[in-house]
PDB file of C-alpha atoms and ligand atoms in Angstrom:
ATOM      1  CA  MET A   1     -35.822  49.432-147.326  1.00 71.00           C
ATOM      2  CA  LYS A   2     -38.084  52.034-145.770  1.00 88.00           C
ATOM      3  CA  VAL A   3     -36.547  55.471-145.215  1.00 95.00           C
ATOM      4  CA  VAL A   4     -36.010  56.135-141.495  1.00 96.00           C
ATOM      5  CA  ARG A   5     -37.472  59.514-140.599  1.00 98.00           C
ATOM      6  CA  VAL A   6     -35.824  61.459-137.811  1.00 98.00           C
ATOM      7  CA  ALA A   7     -36.799  64.580-135.866  1.00 98.00           C
ATOM      8  CA  ILE A   8     -34.138  66.466-133.928  1.00 98.00           C
ATOM      9  CA  PHE A   9     -35.131  68.427-130.811  1.00 98.00           C
ATOM     10  CA  ALA A  10     -32.699  71.159-129.743  1.00 98.00           C
ATOM     11  CA  SER A  11     -32.771  74.336-127.666  1.00 97.00           C
ATOM     12  CA  GLY A  12     -29.384  75.933-128.295  1.00 97.00           C
ATOM     13  CA  THR A  13     -26.343  76.120-130.513  1.00 97.00           C
ATOM     14  CA  GLY A  14     -27.098  73.057-132.546  1.00 98.00           C
ATOM     15  CA  SER A  15     -23.658  71.704-133.347  1.00 98.00           C
ATOM     16  CA  ASN A  16     -24.902  68.140-132.834  1.00 98.00           C
ATOM     17  CA  ALA A  17     -28.028  68.827-134.862  1.00 98.00           C
ATOM     18  CA  LEU A  18     -25.865  70.149-137.697  1.00 98.00           C
ATOM     19  CA  ALA A  19     -23.598  67.100-137.578  1.00 98.00           C
ATOM     20  CA  LEU A  20     -26.661  64.831-137.792  1.00 98.00           C
ATOM     21  CA  ILE A  21     -28.174  66.781-140.680  1.00 98.00           C
ATOM     22  CA  LYS A  22     -24.920  66.684-142.632  1.00 98.00           C
ATOM     23  CA  LYS A  23     -24.493  62.979-141.985  1.00 98.00           C
ATOM     24  CA  ALA A  24     -28.051  62.245-143.138  1.00 98.00           C
ATOM     25  CA  GLN A  25     -27.411  64.212-146.340  1.00 98.00           C
ATOM     26  CA  ARG A  26     -24.604  61.790-147.193  1.00 97.00           C
ATOM     27  CA  LEU A  27     -26.649  58.672-146.462  1.00 95.00           C
ATOM     28  CA  SER A  28     -29.470  56.980-148.234  1.00 93.00           C
ATOM     29  CA  GLY A  29     -32.238  55.458-146.176  1.00 94.00           C
ATOM     30  CA  ILE A  30     -32.408  58.189-143.556  1.00 97.00           C
ATOM     31  CA  GLU A  31     -33.952  61.626-143.554  1.00 98.00           C
ATOM     32  CA  VAL A  32     -34.004  64.435-141.006  1.00 98.00           C
ATOM     33  CA  ALA A  33     -37.619  65.518-141.494  1.00 98.00           C
ATOM     34  CA  PHE A  34     -37.385  68.524-139.186  1.00 98.00           C
ATOM     35  CA  VAL A  35     -35.666  70.247-136.304  1.00 98.00           C
ATOM     36  CA  LEU A  36     -37.878  71.323-133.439  1.00 98.00           C
ATOM     37  CA  SER A  37     -36.964  73.912-130.844  1.00 98.00           C
ATOM     38  CA  ASP A  38     -38.675  75.332-127.790  1.00 96.00           C
ATOM     39  CA  GLN A  39     -36.567  78.497-128.109  1.00 97.00           C
ATOM     40  CA  GLU A  40     -37.464  81.060-130.773  1.00 96.00           C
ATOM     41  CA  LYS A  41     -33.934  82.467-130.873  1.00 97.00           C
ATOM     42  CA  ALA A  42     -31.966  79.234-130.767  1.00 98.00           C
ATOM     43  CA  SER A  43     -29.159  79.318-133.328  1.00 98.00           C
ATOM     44  CA  VAL A  44     -29.898  75.705-134.214  1.00 98.00           C
ATOM     45  CA  LEU A  45     -32.846  77.029-136.236  1.00 98.00           C
ATOM     46  CA  GLN A  46     -30.692  79.036-138.596  1.00 98.00           C
ATOM     47  CA  LYS A  47     -28.161  76.226-138.929  1.00 98.00           C
ATOM     48  CA  ALA A  48     -30.904  73.793-139.945  1.00 98.00           C
ATOM     49  CA  GLN A  49     -32.535  76.220-142.372  1.00 98.00           C
ATOM     50  CA  GLU A  50     -29.196  76.866-144.091  1.00 98.00           C
ATOM     51  CA  GLU A  51     -29.037  73.141-144.773  1.00 98.00           C
ATOM     52  CA  GLY A  52     -32.554  73.201-146.197  1.00 98.00           C
ATOM     53  CA  THR A  53     -34.045  71.398-143.203  1.00 98.00           C
ATOM     54  CA  LYS A  54     -37.518  72.294-142.033  1.00 98.00           C
ATOM     55  CA  THR A  55     -37.798  73.838-138.562  1.00 98.00           C
ATOM     56  CA  PHE A  56     -40.603  74.228-136.051  1.00 98.00           C
ATOM     57  CA  ILE A  57     -40.812  76.204-132.843  1.00 97.00           C
ATOM     58  CA  VAL A  58     -43.093  74.908-130.144  1.00 96.00           C
ATOM     59  CA  THR A  59     -42.627  77.176-127.169  1.00 93.00           C
ATOM     60  CA  ARG A  60     -43.239  76.260-123.561  1.00 87.00           C
ATOM     61  CA  LYS A  61     -46.797  76.464-122.367  1.00 83.00           C
ATOM     62  CA  THR A  62     -47.917  76.732-118.767  1.00 82.00           C
ATOM     63  CA  ASP A  63     -49.173  73.179-119.079  1.00 88.00           C
ATOM     64  CA  ARG A  64     -46.559  70.822-120.530  1.00 89.00           C
ATOM     65  CA  ASN A  65     -49.360  68.661-121.976  1.00 90.00           C
ATOM     66  CA  PHE A  66     -50.321  71.406-124.436  1.00 92.00           C
ATOM     67  CA  GLN A  67     -46.773  71.738-125.715  1.00 94.00           C
ATOM     68  CA  GLU A  68     -46.413  67.970-126.041  1.00 96.00           C
ATOM     69  CA  ALA A  69     -49.779  67.594-127.791  1.00 96.00           C
ATOM     70  CA  GLU A  70     -48.580  70.045-130.439  1.00 96.00           C
ATOM     71  CA  ILE A  71     -45.307  68.158-130.810  1.00 98.00           C
ATOM     72  CA  LEU A  72     -47.086  64.802-131.109  1.00 98.00           C
ATOM     73  CA  GLU A  73     -49.189  66.212-133.942  1.00 98.00           C
ATOM     74  CA  LEU A  74     -46.036  67.145-135.843  1.00 98.00           C
ATOM     75  CA  LEU A  75     -44.459  63.761-135.191  1.00 98.00           C
ATOM     76  CA  GLN A  76     -47.535  62.035-136.522  1.00 98.00           C
ATOM     77  CA  ALA A  77     -47.928  64.318-139.528  1.00 98.00           C
ATOM     78  CA  TYR A  78     -44.306  63.670-140.542  1.00 98.00           C
ATOM     79  CA  GLN A  79     -44.400  59.966-139.662  1.00 98.00           C
ATOM     80  CA  ILE A  80     -41.330  60.256-137.461  1.00 98.00           C
ATOM     81  CA  ASP A  81     -39.573  57.011-136.538  1.00 97.00           C
ATOM     82  CA  TRP A  82     -36.852  58.317-134.226  1.00 97.00           C
ATOM     83  CA  ILE A  83     -36.383  61.429-132.084  1.00 98.00           C
ATOM     84  CA  PHE A  84     -32.823  62.608-131.450  1.00 98.00           C
ATOM     85  CA  LEU A  85     -32.495  65.044-128.558  1.00 98.00           C
ATOM     86  CA  ALA A  86     -29.505  67.310-129.055  1.00 98.00           C
ATOM     87  CA  GLY A  87     -29.316  69.862-126.286  1.00 97.00           C
ATOM     88  CA  TYR A  88     -33.096  69.956-125.793  1.00 97.00           C
ATOM     89  CA  MET A  89     -33.621  71.594-122.410  1.00 94.00           C
ATOM     90  CA  ARG A  90     -37.038  70.228-121.679  1.00 93.00           C
ATOM     91  CA  MET A  91     -37.932  66.909-120.066  1.00 94.00           C
ATOM     92  CA  LEU A  92     -40.400  64.690-121.912  1.00 96.00           C
ATOM     93  CA  SER A  93     -43.338  63.374-119.916  1.00 96.00           C
ATOM     94  CA  PRO A  94     -44.061  59.664-119.368  1.00 95.00           C
ATOM     95  CA  ALA A  95     -47.308  60.107-121.336  1.00 96.00           C
ATOM     96  CA  PHE A  96     -45.457  61.567-124.310  1.00 97.00           C
ATOM     97  CA  LEU A  97     -42.859  58.791-124.284  1.00 97.00           C
ATOM     98  CA  LYS A  98     -45.532  56.145-123.927  1.00 96.00           C
ATOM     99  CA  THR A  99     -47.557  57.483-126.857  1.00 97.00           C
ATOM    100  CA  PHE A 100     -44.503  57.651-129.110  1.00 97.00           C
ATOM    101  CA  ALA A 101     -43.476  54.116-128.123  1.00 96.00           C
ATOM    102  CA  LYS A 102     -46.984  52.822-128.860  1.00 96.00           C
ATOM    103  CA  TRP A 103     -46.722  54.128-132.401  1.00 96.00           C
ATOM    104  CA  HIS A 104     -43.608  51.996-132.834  1.00 95.00           C
ATOM    105  CA  GLY A 105     -44.685  48.637-131.534  1.00 93.00           C
ATOM    106  CA  ASP A 106     -43.857  49.535-127.904  1.00 93.00           C
ATOM    107  CA  ALA A 107     -40.235  50.313-128.790  1.00 93.00           C
ATOM    108  CA  SER A 108     -38.328  53.250-127.293  1.00 94.00           C
ATOM    109  CA  GLN A 109     -37.123  55.347-130.210  1.00 96.00           C
ATOM    110  CA  VAL A 110     -36.083  58.528-128.437  1.00 98.00           C
ATOM    111  CA  VAL A 111     -32.368  59.024-127.784  1.00 98.00           C
ATOM    112  CA  ASN A 112     -30.220  61.676-126.175  1.00 98.00           C
ATOM    113  CA  ILE A 113     -26.528  62.487-126.173  1.00 98.00           C
ATOM    114  CA  HIS A 114     -24.875  63.618-122.980  1.00 98.00           C
ATOM    115  CA  PRO A 115     -21.312  64.882-122.409  1.00 98.00           C
ATOM    116  CA  SER A 116     -20.262  62.617-119.538  1.00 98.00           C
ATOM    117  CA  ILE A 117     -19.945  58.967-118.680  1.00 98.00           C
ATOM    118  CA  LEU A 118     -23.358  58.607-117.092  1.00 98.00           C
ATOM    119  CA  PRO A 119     -24.359  58.113-114.327  1.00 98.00           C
ATOM    120  CA  ASN A 120     -21.544  60.556-113.529  1.00 98.00           C
ATOM    121  CA  TYR A 121     -22.254  64.247-114.087  1.00 98.00           C
ATOM    122  CA  PRO A 122     -25.894  64.225-115.206  1.00 97.00           C
ATOM    123  CA  GLY A 123     -27.624  67.572-115.838  1.00 96.00           C
ATOM    124  CA  VAL A 124     -26.080  70.803-117.042  1.00 96.00           C
ATOM    125  CA  ASP A 125     -22.457  71.930-117.304  1.00 97.00           C
ATOM    126  CA  SER A 126     -21.105  68.386-117.243  1.00 98.00           C
ATOM    127  CA  ILE A 127     -17.931  69.104-119.204  1.00 98.00           C
ATOM    128  CA  ARG A 128     -16.896  71.997-116.984  1.00 98.00           C
ATOM    129  CA  ARG A 129     -17.724  70.144-113.771  1.00 98.00           C
ATOM    130  CA  ALA A 130     -15.628  67.126-114.743  1.00 98.00           C
ATOM    131  CA  TYR A 131     -12.764  69.362-115.857  1.00 97.00           C
ATOM    132  CA  GLN A 132     -12.837  71.373-112.622  1.00 97.00           C
ATOM    133  CA  ASP A 133     -12.895  68.185-110.562  1.00 97.00           C
ATOM    134  CA  GLU A 134      -9.660  67.248-112.360  1.00 96.00           C
ATOM    135  CA  VAL A 135     -10.911  63.743-113.076  1.00 97.00           C
ATOM    136  CA  PHE A 136      -8.635  61.591-115.207  1.00 97.00           C
ATOM    137  CA  GLU A 137     -11.270  61.052-117.862  1.00 97.00           C
ATOM    138  CA  THR A 138     -14.851  61.793-118.746  1.00 98.00           C
ATOM    139  CA  GLY A 139     -16.659  61.094-122.013  1.00 98.00           C
ATOM    140  CA  VAL A 140     -19.881  60.890-123.963  1.00 98.00           C
ATOM    141  CA  THR A 141     -23.007  58.762-123.528  1.00 98.00           C
ATOM    142  CA  ILE A 142     -25.847  57.993-125.925  1.00 98.00           C
ATOM    143  CA  HIS A 143     -28.890  56.774-124.037  1.00 97.00           C
ATOM    144  CA  LEU A 144     -32.583  56.103-124.404  1.00 97.00           C
ATOM    145  CA  VAL A 145     -34.781  58.825-122.993  1.00 97.00           C
ATOM    146  CA  ASP A 146     -37.024  58.150-120.031  1.00 95.00           C
ATOM    147  CA  GLU A 147     -38.833  60.617-117.811  1.00 92.00           C
ATOM    148  CA  GLY A 148     -35.744  61.239-115.650  1.00 93.00           C
ATOM    149  CA  MET A 149     -32.839  63.594-116.196  1.00 94.00           C
ATOM    150  CA  ASP A 150     -30.195  61.641-118.174  1.00 95.00           C
ATOM    151  CA  THR A 151     -31.315  58.383-116.564  1.00 95.00           C
ATOM    152  CA  GLY A 152     -32.456  56.242-119.509  1.00 95.00           C
ATOM    153  CA  ARG A 153     -30.851  52.985-120.577  1.00 96.00           C
ATOM    154  CA  ILE A 154     -27.283  53.504-121.777  1.00 97.00           C
ATOM    155  CA  LEU A 155     -26.645  52.456-125.372  1.00 96.00           C
ATOM    156  CA  GLN A 156     -23.089  53.654-126.022  1.00 97.00           C
ATOM    157  CA  GLN A 157     -20.267  55.320-124.145  1.00 98.00           C
ATOM    158  CA  GLU A 158     -16.804  56.481-125.126  1.00 98.00           C
ATOM    159  CA  SER A 159     -14.342  58.052-122.782  1.00 98.00           C
ATOM    160  CA  LEU A 160     -11.886  60.881-123.305  1.00 98.00           C
ATOM    161  CA  ILE A 161      -8.828  61.519-121.164  1.00 97.00           C
ATOM    162  CA  ILE A 162      -8.450  65.071-119.862  1.00 96.00           C
ATOM    163  CA  ASP A 163      -4.958  66.350-120.523  1.00 94.00           C
ATOM    164  CA  PRO A 164      -4.045  68.341-117.377  1.00 90.00           C
ATOM    165  CA  GLN A 165      -2.219  70.907-119.549  1.00 95.00           C
ATOM    166  CA  GLU A 166      -5.272  71.484-121.723  1.00 96.00           C
ATOM    167  CA  SER A 167      -7.611  74.481-121.409  1.00 97.00           C
ATOM    168  CA  LEU A 168     -11.295  73.934-120.720  1.00 98.00           C
ATOM    169  CA  GLU A 169     -12.048  75.441-124.117  1.00 98.00           C
ATOM    170  CA  SER A 170      -9.831  73.018-125.986  1.00 97.00           C
ATOM    171  CA  PHE A 171     -11.115  70.060-123.983  1.00 98.00           C
ATOM    172  CA  SER A 172     -14.742  71.091-124.624  1.00 98.00           C
ATOM    173  CA  GLN A 173     -13.993  71.226-128.315  1.00 98.00           C
ATOM    174  CA  ARG A 174     -12.623  67.678-128.268  1.00 98.00           C
ATOM    175  CA  MET A 175     -15.707  66.535-126.355  1.00 98.00           C
ATOM    176  CA  HIS A 176     -18.009  68.079-128.959  1.00 98.00           C
ATOM    177  CA  GLN A 177     -16.059  66.438-131.773  1.00 98.00           C
ATOM    178  CA  LEU A 178     -16.496  63.094-130.044  1.00 98.00           C
ATOM    179  CA  GLU A 179     -20.232  63.772-129.635  1.00 98.00           C
ATOM    180  CA  HIS A 180     -20.622  64.581-133.318  1.00 98.00           C
ATOM    181  CA  ARG A 181     -18.788  61.429-134.380  1.00 98.00           C
ATOM    182  CA  MET A 182     -20.716  59.157-132.016  1.00 98.00           C
ATOM    183  CA  TYR A 183     -24.158  60.619-132.712  1.00 98.00           C
ATOM    184  CA  SER A 184     -23.585  60.547-136.488  1.00 98.00           C
ATOM    185  CA  SER A 185     -22.527  56.957-136.426  1.00 97.00           C
ATOM    186  CA  PHE A 186     -25.488  56.011-134.252  1.00 97.00           C
ATOM    187  CA  LEU A 187     -27.684  57.709-136.858  1.00 97.00           C
ATOM    188  CA  GLU A 188     -25.977  55.754-139.611  1.00 96.00           C
ATOM    189  CA  SER A 189     -26.454  52.490-137.726  1.00 95.00           C
ATOM    190  CA  LEU A 190     -30.223  52.947-138.014  1.00 94.00           C
ATOM    191  CA  THR A 191     -29.943  52.510-141.777  1.00 92.00           C
ATOM    192  CA  LYS A 192     -28.238  49.142-141.333  1.00 89.00           C
ATOM    193  CA  ASP A 193     -30.291  47.228-138.804  1.00 77.00           C
ATOM    194  CA  ARG A 194     -33.613  47.704-137.143  1.00 75.00           C
ATOM    195  CA  LYS A 195     -32.860  48.417-133.510  1.00 77.00           C
ATOM    196  CA  THR A 196     -35.546  47.457-131.048  1.00 82.00           C
ATOM    197  CA  PHE A 197     -35.336  48.557-127.451  1.00 85.00           C
ATOM    198  CA  TYR A 198     -38.548  47.691-125.687  1.00 77.00           C
ATOM    199  CA  PHE A 199     -40.142  50.519-123.776  1.00 78.00           C
ATOM    200  CA  GLU A 200     -39.420  50.060-120.088  1.00 77.00           C
ATOM    201  CA  GLY A 201     -41.937  52.579-118.711  1.00 72.00           C
ATOM    202  CA  LYS A 202     -45.525  51.654-117.844  1.00 62.00           C
ATOM    203  CA  MET A 203     -47.724  51.075-120.887  1.00 59.00           C
TER     204      MET A 203
HETATM  205  C1  GRF B 301     -24.176  68.812-126.058  1.00 66.03           C
HETATM  206  O1  GRF B 301     -23.031  68.836-125.250  1.00 66.03           O
HETATM  207  C2  GRF B 301     -25.039  67.633-125.744  1.00 66.03           C
HETATM  208  O2  GRF B 301     -24.325  66.533-125.333  1.00 66.03           O
HETATM  209  C3  GRF B 301     -25.876  68.163-124.591  1.00 66.03           C
HETATM  210  O3  GRF B 301     -26.144  69.488-124.939  1.00 66.03           O
HETATM  211  C4  GRF B 301     -25.080  69.995-125.751  1.00 66.03           C
HETATM  212  C5  GRF B 301     -25.689  70.581-126.984  1.00 66.03           C
HETATM  213  O4  GRF B 301     -24.718  71.198-127.780  1.00 66.03           O
HETATM  214  N1  GRF B 301     -27.050  67.345-124.385  1.00 66.03           N
HETATM  215  P1  GRF B 301     -25.071  71.621-129.272  1.00 66.03           P
HETATM  216  O5  GRF B 301     -26.255  72.581-129.176  1.00 66.03           O
HETATM  217  O6  GRF B 301     -25.393  70.391-130.037  1.00 66.03           O
HETATM  218  O7  GRF B 301     -23.850  72.319-129.776  1.00 66.03           O
END
């Protein structure tokens, strides 16, 4: 079976990126070809390098098209099959998503992980907002990426009950553990069956 080649896009800490890299190291049939960041100082870069994973920095340009053109060149050069967003703080344009889908038989192969049960709490600070609202439970979503903010088709969700006695710090930690487990097992699932989600944007 062909090796599935993954690129991870991340802007920050990189705990999800690290979990994916470590999972891929234990699997055959999948390879994290590189980690890409738009932030020169993101600690994800060091984490990836310590695991022997290639990293690239493509900083923001005044025109998003220039940044995305550079990224598309990398994706093509490394024959990337799937993009995993892991705390990547930049929206991808419809043109970018369309081009990447075209390379894969019009299939959407860009996913994101988000710390809430979407459509609740999209955007930033979702764990803290849910905690402060004292909701009974929140959770984690893996979804396809479209041009909106956390609006793509939902692929998987798991919920987590907030213990009212628990600190925000401890709850956040449990949320991140759940993210790492879910994203790693989604990665692993790509080695088992070919998933096809047809691109729903305009071709
Ligand atoms: C995670 O909570 C992820 O769900 C969200 O951004 C955060 C990134 O955290 N999209 P990390 O950099 O992977 O630690």
